[in-house]
Every structure is written in C-alpha cells, then in structure tokens.
mmCIF file of C-alpha atoms in Angstrom:
data_model
loop_
_atom_site.group_PDB
_atom_site.id
_atom_site.type_symbol
_atom_site.label_atom_id
_atom_site.label_comp_id
_atom_site.label_asym_id
_atom_site.label_seq_id
_atom_site.Cartn_x
_atom_site.Cartn_y
_atom_site.Cartn_z
ATOM 1 C CA MET A 1 -13.686 -22.878 0.373
ATOM 2 C CA SER A 2 -13.825 -19.679 -1.678
ATOM 3 C CA PRO A 3 -11.999 -16.747 -0.089
ATOM 4 C CA VAL A 4 -14.198 -14.090 1.458
ATOM 5 C CA LEU A 5 -11.304 -11.800 2.304
ATOM 6 C CA ASP A 6 -8.273 -11.055 0.153
ATOM 7 C CA THR A 7 -6.055 -8.143 1.131
ATOM 8 C CA THR A 8 -4.855 -7.810 -2.466
ATOM 9 C CA PHE A 9 -7.953 -5.679 -3.032
ATOM 10 C CA ILE A 10 -7.666 -3.650 0.195
ATOM 11 C CA PRO A 11 -5.568 -0.469 0.545
ATOM 12 C CA PRO A 12 -2.441 -1.174 2.625
ATOM 13 C CA ARG A 13 -3.407 1.345 5.323
ATOM 14 C CA ASP A 14 -6.676 -0.570 5.954
ATOM 15 C CA ARG A 15 -5.417 -4.161 5.861
ATOM 16 C CA GLU A 16 -4.648 -4.671 9.543
ATOM 17 C CA GLU A 17 -8.037 -3.339 10.657
ATOM 18 C CA VAL A 18 -10.004 -5.282 8.038
ATOM 19 C CA VAL A 19 -8.278 -8.547 8.949
ATOM 20 C CA ARG A 20 -8.751 -7.912 12.656
ATOM 21 C CA ASN A 21 -12.481 -7.234 12.250
ATOM 22 C CA ALA A 22 -12.984 -10.349 10.121
ATOM 23 C CA VAL A 23 -11.211 -12.616 12.612
ATOM 24 C CA TRP A 24 -12.921 -11.130 15.680
ATOM 25 C CA LYS A 25 -16.418 -11.332 14.195
ATOM 26 C CA SER A 26 -16.150 -14.758 12.607
ATOM 27 C CA MET A 27 -13.815 -16.722 14.893
ATOM 28 C CA VAL A 28 -12.277 -15.425 18.123
ATOM 29 C CA ALA A 29 -10.934 -12.175 19.566
ATOM 30 C CA VAL A 30 -7.117 -12.130 19.349
ATOM 31 C CA ASP A 31 -4.430 -9.497 19.084
ATOM 32 C CA ILE A 32 -2.837 -9.758 15.635
ATOM 33 C CA ASP A 33 0.777 -8.716 15.083
ATOM 34 C CA HIS A 34 1.616 -8.704 11.375
ATOM 35 C CA ARG A 35 5.352 -9.047 10.870
ATOM 36 C CA PRO A 36 5.663 -7.357 7.425
ATOM 37 C CA ALA A 37 5.062 -3.662 6.804
ATOM 38 C CA ALA A 38 1.467 -2.707 5.910
ATOM 39 C CA GLN A 39 2.121 -2.640 2.168
ATOM 40 C CA ASP A 40 3.536 -6.180 2.302
ATOM 41 C CA ILE A 41 0.748 -7.769 4.373
ATOM 42 C CA SER A 42 -0.994 -10.504 2.442
ATOM 43 C CA VAL A 43 -3.970 -12.379 3.885
ATOM 44 C CA ARG A 44 -6.390 -14.656 2.068
ATOM 45 C CA ILE A 45 -9.022 -16.365 4.184
ATOM 46 C CA GLY A 46 -12.192 -18.323 3.636
ATOM 47 C CA LEU A 47 -14.836 -18.657 6.314
ATOM 48 C CA GLY A 48 -17.587 -21.188 6.802
ATOM 49 C CA THR A 49 -19.858 -22.823 9.347
ATOM 50 C CA VAL A 50 -21.015 -26.380 9.860
ATOM 51 C CA GLY A 51 -23.807 -26.181 12.407
ATOM 52 C CA PRO A 52 -22.177 -24.804 15.588
ATOM 53 C CA ILE A 53 -18.666 -25.400 14.174
ATOM 54 C CA ARG A 54 -16.891 -22.370 12.687
ATOM 55 C CA ILE A 55 -14.125 -22.727 10.123
ATOM 56 C CA CYS A 56 -11.367 -20.480 8.840
ATOM 57 C CA SER A 57 -8.999 -21.529 6.068
ATOM 58 C CA ALA A 58 -6.073 -19.103 5.909
ATOM 59 C CA ARG A 59 -2.968 -18.300 3.893
ATOM 60 C CA ALA A 60 -1.016 -15.237 4.993
ATOM 61 C CA THR A 61 2.334 -13.611 5.542
ATOM 62 C CA ALA A 62 4.091 -14.009 8.895
ATOM 63 C CA VAL A 63 1.934 -13.155 11.896
ATOM 64 C CA ALA A 64 1.584 -13.679 15.649
ATOM 65 C CA LEU A 65 -1.845 -14.279 17.212
ATOM 66 C CA ARG A 66 -2.241 -13.609 20.927
ATOM 67 C CA ARG A 67 -5.260 -14.384 23.047
ATOM 68 C CA THR A 68 -4.572 -12.168 26.033
ATOM 69 C CA GLU A 69 -5.677 -12.822 29.588
ATOM 70 C CA ARG A 70 -8.201 -9.979 29.303
ATOM 71 C CA LEU A 71 -9.738 -11.383 26.118
ATOM 72 C CA ALA A 72 -9.879 -14.874 27.604
ATOM 73 C CA ARG A 73 -11.540 -13.568 30.758
ATOM 74 C CA GLU A 74 -14.253 -11.830 28.724
ATOM 75 C CA ASP A 75 -15.125 -14.982 26.779
ATOM 76 C CA GLU A 76 -18.901 -15.476 26.599
ATOM 77 C CA GLU A 77 -18.919 -18.646 24.481
ATOM 78 C CA PRO A 78 -16.073 -20.952 25.602
ATOM 79 C CA ALA A 79 -14.609 -22.782 22.635
ATOM 80 C CA VAL A 80 -11.858 -25.184 21.624
ATOM 81 C CA THR A 81 -9.972 -24.540 18.389
ATOM 82 C CA LEU A 82 -8.407 -27.359 16.410
ATOM 83 C CA GLY A 83 -5.481 -26.056 14.360
ATOM 84 C CA VAL A 84 -4.503 -27.997 11.238
ATOM 85 C CA GLN A 85 -1.008 -27.302 9.837
ATOM 86 C CA MET A 86 -1.045 -27.682 6.053
ATOM 87 C CA THR A 87 2.458 -26.586 5.025
ATOM 88 C CA GLY A 88 5.290 -24.807 6.799
ATOM 89 C CA SER A 89 5.291 -24.732 10.590
ATOM 90 C CA SER A 90 3.921 -22.799 13.542
ATOM 91 C CA VAL A 91 4.301 -22.669 17.316
ATOM 92 C CA VAL A 92 1.406 -22.885 19.790
ATOM 93 C CA VAL A 93 1.882 -21.827 23.434
ATOM 94 C CA GLN A 94 -0.760 -22.378 26.127
ATOM 95 C CA ASN A 95 -1.068 -23.624 29.710
ATOM 96 C CA GLY A 96 2.701 -23.688 30.238
ATOM 97 C CA ARG A 97 3.388 -25.778 27.127
ATOM 98 C CA GLU A 98 4.870 -24.967 23.745
ATOM 99 C CA CYS A 99 4.595 -27.143 20.668
ATOM 100 C CA LEU A 100 5.997 -26.956 17.154
ATOM 101 C CA LEU A 101 3.496 -27.981 14.508
ATOM 102 C CA ARG A 102 4.772 -29.438 11.245
ATOM 103 C CA PRO A 103 2.812 -30.261 8.059
ATOM 104 C CA GLY A 104 0.261 -32.978 8.751
ATOM 105 C CA GLU A 105 -0.019 -32.204 12.478
ATOM 106 C CA CYS A 106 -2.798 -30.668 14.568
ATOM 107 C CA ALA A 107 -3.146 -29.083 17.996
ATOM 108 C CA VAL A 108 -5.959 -27.723 20.143
ATOM 109 C CA TYR A 109 -6.138 -24.606 22.306
ATOM 110 C CA GLU A 110 -8.853 -23.175 24.529
ATOM 111 C CA SER A 111 -10.488 -19.752 24.309
ATOM 112 C CA ILE A 112 -10.834 -19.441 28.101
ATOM 113 C CA ALA A 113 -7.063 -19.312 28.692
ATOM 114 C CA PRO A 114 -4.397 -17.055 27.151
ATOM 115 C CA TYR A 115 -2.438 -18.462 24.213
ATOM 116 C CA THR A 116 0.052 -17.412 21.563
ATOM 117 C CA HIS A 117 0.233 -18.770 18.023
ATOM 118 C CA LEU A 118 3.318 -17.849 16.004
ATOM 119 C CA PHE A 119 3.602 -18.141 12.224
ATOM 120 C CA ASP A 120 7.122 -16.842 11.609
ATOM 121 C CA LYS A 121 7.342 -18.048 8.001
ATOM 122 C CA GLY A 122 3.752 -17.424 6.967
ATOM 123 C CA VAL A 123 0.394 -19.116 7.369
ATOM 124 C CA ASP A 124 -1.098 -22.123 5.595
ATOM 125 C CA TYR A 125 -3.545 -23.351 8.163
ATOM 126 C CA ARG A 126 -7.088 -24.442 9.000
ATOM 127 C CA PHE A 127 -8.784 -23.215 12.187
ATOM 128 C CA ILE A 128 -11.759 -25.372 13.291
ATOM 129 C CA HIS A 129 -13.666 -23.732 16.168
ATOM 130 C CA PHE A 130 -15.848 -26.006 18.369
ATOM 131 C CA PRO A 131 -18.166 -24.956 21.222
ATOM 132 C CA ARG A 132 -16.452 -26.285 24.325
ATOM 133 C CA ALA A 133 -19.708 -27.702 25.682
ATOM 134 C CA ALA A 134 -20.309 -29.734 22.507
ATOM 135 C CA LEU A 135 -17.199 -31.819 23.173
ATOM 136 C CA ALA A 136 -18.519 -32.818 26.635
ATOM 137 C CA LEU A 137 -15.022 -33.549 27.943
ATOM 138 C CA PRO A 138 -13.663 -32.844 31.440
ATOM 139 C CA ASP A 139 -11.957 -29.491 31.967
ATOM 140 C CA ARG A 140 -8.806 -31.203 33.226
ATOM 141 C CA LEU A 141 -8.457 -33.305 30.079
ATOM 142 C CA LEU A 142 -8.768 -30.249 27.847
ATOM 143 C CA ARG A 143 -6.183 -28.343 29.899
ATOM 144 C CA ASP A 144 -3.800 -31.306 29.707
ATOM 145 C CA ILE A 145 -4.119 -31.710 25.942
ATOM 146 C CA THR A 146 -3.756 -28.085 24.789
ATOM 147 C CA ALA A 147 -0.549 -27.172 22.910
ATOM 148 C CA VAL A 148 0.290 -30.847 22.387
ATOM 149 C CA PRO A 149 1.166 -31.988 18.827
ATOM 150 C CA LEU A 150 -1.382 -34.452 17.467
ATOM 151 C CA GLY A 151 0.625 -36.032 14.691
ATOM 152 C CA SER A 152 1.574 -38.877 12.446
ATOM 153 C CA ASP A 153 2.329 -41.287 15.315
ATOM 154 C CA SER A 154 -1.420 -41.631 15.944
ATOM 155 C CA PRO A 155 -3.681 -43.261 13.326
ATOM 156 C CA ILE A 156 -6.681 -41.390 14.731
ATOM 157 C CA ALA A 157 -4.852 -38.045 14.482
ATOM 158 C CA ARG A 158 -3.842 -38.873 10.891
ATOM 159 C CA LEU A 159 -7.470 -39.559 10.065
ATOM 160 C CA ALA A 160 -8.517 -36.307 11.753
ATOM 161 C CA PHE A 161 -5.953 -34.307 9.777
ATOM 162 C CA THR A 162 -7.287 -35.599 6.470
ATOM 163 C CA TYR A 163 -10.910 -35.219 7.498
ATOM 164 C CA PHE A 164 -10.745 -31.699 8.928
ATOM 165 C CA SER A 165 -8.439 -30.327 6.245
ATOM 166 C CA GLN A 166 -11.050 -31.368 3.680
ATOM 167 C CA LEU A 167 -14.056 -30.314 5.749
ATOM 168 C CA ALA A 168 -12.610 -26.811 5.977
ATOM 169 C CA VAL A 169 -12.512 -26.255 2.217
ATOM 170 C CA THR A 170 -15.460 -28.302 0.930
ATOM 171 C CA ASP A 171 -18.274 -25.790 0.469
ATOM 172 C CA GLU A 172 -20.912 -28.482 -0.138
ATOM 173 C CA LEU A 173 -20.430 -29.739 3.422
ATOM 174 C CA HIS A 174 -21.234 -26.312 4.884
ATOM 175 C CA GLN A 175 -24.812 -26.228 3.658
ATOM 176 C CA GLY A 176 -28.195 -27.807 4.332
ATOM 177 C CA VAL A 177 -28.530 -31.515 4.980
ATOM 178 C CA HIS A 178 -24.830 -32.139 4.319
ATOM 179 C CA ALA A 179 -23.851 -29.802 7.144
ATOM 180 C CA ASP A 180 -26.410 -31.399 9.456
ATOM 181 C CA ALA A 181 -24.993 -34.830 8.643
ATOM 182 C CA VAL A 182 -21.363 -34.048 9.519
ATOM 183 C CA VAL A 183 -21.760 -32.077 12.758
ATOM 184 C CA GLU A 184 -21.937 -35.047 15.138
ATOM 185 C CA PRO A 185 -19.243 -37.125 13.343
ATOM 186 C CA SER A 186 -16.926 -34.100 13.446
ATOM 187 C CA ILE A 187 -17.428 -33.646 17.179
ATOM 188 C CA GLU A 188 -17.026 -37.368 17.881
ATOM 189 C CA LEU A 189 -13.846 -37.592 15.788
ATOM 190 C CA LEU A 190 -12.219 -34.758 17.725
ATOM 191 C CA ARG A 191 -13.349 -36.359 21.004
ATOM 192 C CA ALA A 192 -11.699 -39.608 19.893
ATOM 193 C CA VAL A 193 -8.446 -37.832 19.002
ATOM 194 C CA LEU A 194 -8.230 -35.987 22.308
ATOM 195 C CA THR A 195 -9.196 -38.869 24.583
ATOM 196 C CA SER A 196 -6.876 -41.347 22.857
ATOM 197 C CA GLN A 197 -3.991 -38.862 23.002
ATOM 198 C CA HIS A 198 -4.723 -38.335 26.699
ATOM 199 C CA GLY A 199 -4.523 -42.079 27.249
ATOM 200 C CA ASN A 200 -8.100 -42.524 28.407
ATOM 201 C CA ALA A 201 -10.200 -43.430 25.401
ATOM 202 C CA SER A 202 -12.968 -44.640 27.703
ATOM 203 C CA LEU A 203 -13.857 -40.977 28.279
ATOM 204 C CA ALA A 204 -15.163 -40.850 24.724
ATOM 205 C CA ARG A 205 -17.738 -43.404 25.863
ATOM 206 C CA ALA A 206 -18.488 -41.752 29.202
ATOM 207 C CA PRO A 207 -21.948 -42.441 30.593
ATOM 208 C CA LEU A 208 -24.531 -39.920 29.480
ATOM 209 C CA GLU A 209 -25.014 -38.725 33.036
ATOM 210 C CA ALA A 210 -21.337 -37.740 33.226
ATOM 211 C CA THR A 211 -21.763 -35.320 30.347
ATOM 212 C CA LEU A 212 -25.354 -34.287 31.072
ATOM 213 C CA GLY A 213 -24.474 -30.818 32.357
ATOM 214 C CA LEU A 214 -22.353 -30.075 29.293
ATOM 215 C CA ARG A 215 -25.061 -31.360 26.950
ATOM 216 C CA ILE A 216 -27.674 -29.223 28.683
ATOM 217 C CA THR A 217 -25.597 -26.034 28.341
ATOM 218 C CA GLN A 218 -24.973 -26.847 24.676
ATOM 219 C CA PHE A 219 -28.739 -27.265 24.214
ATOM 220 C CA LEU A 220 -29.277 -23.901 25.891
ATOM 221 C CA ARG A 221 -26.808 -22.180 23.560
ATOM 222 C CA THR A 222 -28.360 -23.773 20.482
ATOM 223 C CA HIS A 223 -31.925 -22.806 21.449
ATOM 224 C CA LEU A 224 -31.126 -19.542 23.183
ATOM 225 C CA ALA A 225 -33.289 -17.395 20.892
ATOM 226 C CA GLY A 226 -36.402 -19.545 21.288
ATOM 227 C CA PRO A 227 -39.145 -17.838 23.318
ATOM 228 C CA ASP A 228 -40.311 -21.290 24.454
ATOM 229 C CA LEU A 229 -36.983 -22.166 26.093
ATOM 230 C CA SER A 230 -38.318 -23.329 29.441
ATOM 231 C CA ALA A 231 -37.213 -25.703 32.156
ATOM 232 C CA ALA A 232 -39.917 -28.152 31.079
ATOM 233 C CA ARG A 233 -38.748 -28.147 27.465
ATOM 234 C CA ILE A 234 -35.083 -28.542 28.412
ATOM 235 C CA ALA A 235 -35.854 -31.404 30.784
ATOM 236 C CA ALA A 236 -38.034 -33.177 28.199
ATOM 237 C CA ALA A 237 -35.323 -32.881 25.551
ATOM 238 C CA HIS A 238 -32.917 -34.750 27.844
ATOM 239 C CA GLY A 239 -35.363 -37.286 29.228
ATOM 240 C CA ILE A 240 -35.143 -36.048 32.824
ATOM 241 C CA SER A 241 -37.456 -34.365 35.304
ATOM 242 C CA VAL A 242 -37.444 -30.612 35.907
ATOM 243 C CA ARG A 243 -36.236 -31.297 39.437
ATOM 244 C CA HIS A 244 -33.299 -33.330 38.091
ATOM 245 C CA LEU A 245 -32.544 -30.526 35.607
ATOM 246 C CA TYR A 246 -32.249 -27.944 38.362
ATOM 247 C CA ALA A 247 -30.052 -30.302 40.402
ATOM 248 C CA VAL A 248 -27.653 -30.789 37.481
ATOM 249 C CA LEU A 249 -27.461 -27.049 36.802
ATOM 250 C CA SER A 250 -26.959 -26.304 40.483
ATOM 251 C CA ARG A 251 -23.909 -28.612 40.569
ATOM 252 C CA SER A 252 -22.440 -26.465 37.779
ATOM 253 C CA GLY A 253 -23.271 -23.251 39.621
ATOM 254 C CA ILE A 254 -25.897 -22.238 37.041
ATOM 255 C CA ASN A 255 -29.111 -20.393 37.813
ATOM 256 C CA LEU A 256 -31.231 -21.168 34.759
ATOM 257 C CA GLY A 257 -33.098 -17.848 34.507
ATOM 258 C CA ASP A 258 -29.999 -15.745 35.083
ATOM 259 C CA TRP A 259 -27.924 -17.817 32.632
ATOM 260 C CA ILE A 260 -30.464 -17.463 29.818
ATOM 261 C CA ARG A 261 -31.113 -13.765 30.430
ATOM 262 C CA THR A 262 -27.396 -12.881 30.584
ATOM 263 C CA ARG A 263 -26.590 -14.566 27.296
ATOM 264 C CA ARG A 264 -29.668 -13.258 25.528
ATOM 265 C CA LEU A 265 -28.755 -9.724 26.585
ATOM 266 C CA ALA A 266 -25.181 -10.236 25.387
ATOM 267 C CA ALA A 267 -26.475 -11.417 21.998
ATOM 268 C CA CYS A 268 -28.749 -8.362 21.726
ATOM 269 C CA ARG A 269 -25.857 -6.100 22.694
ATOM 270 C CA ARG A 270 -23.624 -7.584 19.980
ATOM 271 C CA GLU A 271 -26.344 -7.334 17.353
ATOM 272 C CA LEU A 272 -27.232 -3.719 18.146
ATOM 273 C CA ALA A 273 -23.559 -2.719 17.965
ATOM 274 C CA GLY A 274 -22.858 -4.778 14.854
ATOM 275 C CA PRO A 275 -22.795 -3.592 11.256
ATOM 276 C CA TYR A 276 -26.475 -4.464 10.739
ATOM 277 C CA GLY A 277 -27.648 -3.019 14.048
ATOM 278 C CA ARG A 278 -30.098 -0.624 12.428
ATOM 279 C CA LEU A 279 -31.758 -3.117 10.104
ATOM 280 C CA ARG A 280 -34.229 -4.107 12.845
ATOM 281 C CA THR A 281 -36.098 -2.092 15.421
ATOM 282 C CA ILE A 282 -35.027 -2.318 19.056
ATOM 283 C CA ALA A 283 -38.137 -4.356 19.827
ATOM 284 C CA ALA A 284 -37.435 -6.745 16.915
ATOM 285 C CA VAL A 285 -33.897 -7.398 18.141
ATOM 286 C CA GLY A 286 -35.288 -8.170 21.598
ATOM 287 C CA ARG A 287 -37.920 -10.544 20.177
ATOM 288 C CA ARG A 288 -35.282 -12.260 18.056
ATOM 289 C CA TRP A 289 -33.504 -13.250 21.284
ATOM 290 C CA GLY A 290 -36.537 -14.259 23.309
ATOM 291 C CA PHE A 291 -37.597 -10.939 24.882
ATOM 292 C CA VAL A 292 -41.236 -10.778 23.825
ATOM 293 C CA ASP A 293 -42.023 -7.614 25.811
ATOM 294 C CA ALA A 294 -40.166 -4.547 24.459
ATOM 295 C CA THR A 295 -40.539 -2.543 27.676
ATOM 296 C CA HIS A 296 -39.177 -5.398 29.793
ATOM 297 C CA PHE A 297 -36.291 -5.837 27.329
ATOM 298 C CA SER A 298 -35.261 -2.186 27.586
ATOM 299 C CA LYS A 299 -35.485 -2.310 31.372
ATOM 300 C CA VAL A 300 -33.320 -5.403 31.874
ATOM 301 C CA PHE A 301 -30.820 -4.233 29.224
ATOM 302 C CA LYS A 302 -30.312 -0.949 31.073
ATOM 303 C CA GLN A 303 -30.034 -2.763 34.400
ATOM 304 C CA ALA A 304 -27.323 -5.010 32.952
ATOM 305 C CA TYR A 305 -25.278 -2.456 31.028
ATOM 306 C CA GLY A 306 -26.175 0.948 32.490
ATOM 307 C CA ILE A 307 -27.419 2.223 29.130
ATOM 308 C CA SER A 308 -30.637 1.761 27.170
ATOM 309 C CA PRO A 309 -30.557 -0.434 24.050
ATOM 310 C CA ARG A 310 -31.383 2.576 21.884
ATOM 311 C CA ALA A 311 -28.556 4.662 23.372
ATOM 312 C CA TRP A 312 -26.182 1.713 22.986
ATOM 313 C CA ARG A 313 -27.065 1.347 19.308
ATOM 314 C CA ASP A 314 -26.747 5.104 18.690
ATOM 315 C CA GLN A 315 -23.374 5.100 20.440
ATOM 316 C CA ASN A 316 -22.094 2.444 18.047
ATOM 317 C CA HIS A 317 -23.699 3.955 14.943
ATOM 318 C CA PRO A 318 -23.321 7.720 15.483
ATOM 319 C CA CYS A 319 -23.376 8.582 11.785
ATOM 320 C CA SER A 320 -26.299 6.371 10.793
ATOM 321 C CA SER A 321 -29.801 7.602 10.334
ATOM 322 C CA ALA A 322 -32.575 6.001 12.318
#
C-alpha cells in the first residue's frame, strides 16, 4: 500500500493534528499521545478499503492510542479491529485484560468499549477494521476474545497473520472485482480465528436464523443511502416475510424507521461538516442519504440536532464562501 500520509513533509507544529485528523476520518476516533517531541514525530501510513473493511498500514515513532469511554459511547458504527503486529511489540488493554503482542501475532479490540494500545518502541502494524455486524458473532464471544494474543500456537491464526498482513498492503486487492472477491473470505477467516480461539468453532457455522438480526443490520448499513430501502426490500433480500422482519428487529430493540432516519441524519451531519461539505447543495446531501424531500430533510435535521443543516454547515465552514 502506498503511503497517503508521511509526516516528513509536514511542519513539526502541524504533525499531531494532521495525524489525528487522518486517523479519526479514516479509521476510528482515538486520543493519540505521541511520545517524542513534535519535531521528532515520524508517522507514515497507508489507507485502503476492501468493501466495508477499512485498512491502515502504519510505521511510526512511539505512541499511545486511547479509545476513551466517551468516544466509545458515541460510536455510531460499532466495529472490531484486528491488529497485526509486524515487527517490535505492543500492548493492548481492553475489557480487564492486557496482552503483549509480538511479531507474527494478532489481537482484536472493540470500538464500543474503551481500550488502550501502547507502542513504546514504535509502530510497525496493520489495523484491519471490520463492521461488527458483518462478523455476526455473539456479543459475549467478542467481549471474551478482545485483548487476547492470537499467535503462532494456532494454525488458523498463523494463516490469518499471513493473509491480513498481505491484504493490507496489496493495492490490487482494494479495487473493483478483486475487492469484491475477498470481502467474504476475509470476514469468514476472522470468524474462524475468533471462534476457534474461543473454543467453540461451531459458532462459525451457526444457523442462519441465529445471525439473522446481525445480517439485517449489516444490510441496512450497506444500503443506507438507497431511497428504496423499505421493509419489503429488506425482507425479500433475506428470504423472510415483512412480519418476520419486524419481529427480528423488535427482539434487538430496533424500530426500523427510527434506526434508518437516525443513521441517515448522522451521515448527512458528518458530510456537511466534512472538508467537502460545500461541494453539494443542502438538498443534494439530503438526497444522497435517502431524503428525497429537501423541506422534510431540513425539518427532521433540526428536530434531531437543534440546528438547521445550513447553519450546521456554516458553523463548520465559517470562512468558506457559499
């Protein structure tokens, strides 16, 4: 993977902020504590995506990454990160556990719970970021397996290390039909690693009904922007009736209309505040996320956030011209 950020070419006074923005926008929101002084900070990262999977390949000077309780609580897209230790070592702390990762080992940690990741001697690491719903594994299993070394004593973990370390840096696999072809195998390989480590490999072959709710929410996230995202379409895509769909969602405490509207509004909010927030009209941003009526979009946005979408954009781009 070619680097998209290299602090060699960034003034020392700007390095911390530039790195923070890149990590927050492309991967996950974490507090970043660089150990060296500003002029000695060195970070070189490459970023990529494979379908819903986000990838960061990083080499850097010593740093501590902290996902605080506040950041975890605000998570809108729960995710599981697979960390791949290339050289050196690091320490992962989450859910009351602490593990030391050595070269050739991996570990996972969740975005919905606080964690700390320490790189005292520098970073040579791959971060592979999976939507939590895509893994379709029980919450308890994921909590039990976080901050646990996945290492050379497991043939499946060894395979995963080789596979994901290459996936992270192979640009050809991040594009077009190649990316489409490796999404499902990547998810299934991580499922196999986690379930075998947990001692219950049968979970990787759980009946479809057992993971139906997770698969439905993943479908919703993938098709969130589609104006035709309806109960009928969702049910048809999963081979169930609309009545069954609502029953499954109800068991997960999900109101379909509210769930879709909340996440569409959050996506609009992020886009309007982002660096390209003025490239589209307010109405176009709403349409892009399924709000076909501009007046209705403005109304529900203000109801949700106490500010109109135009005022929100202006607040985040005060120096930009309309």
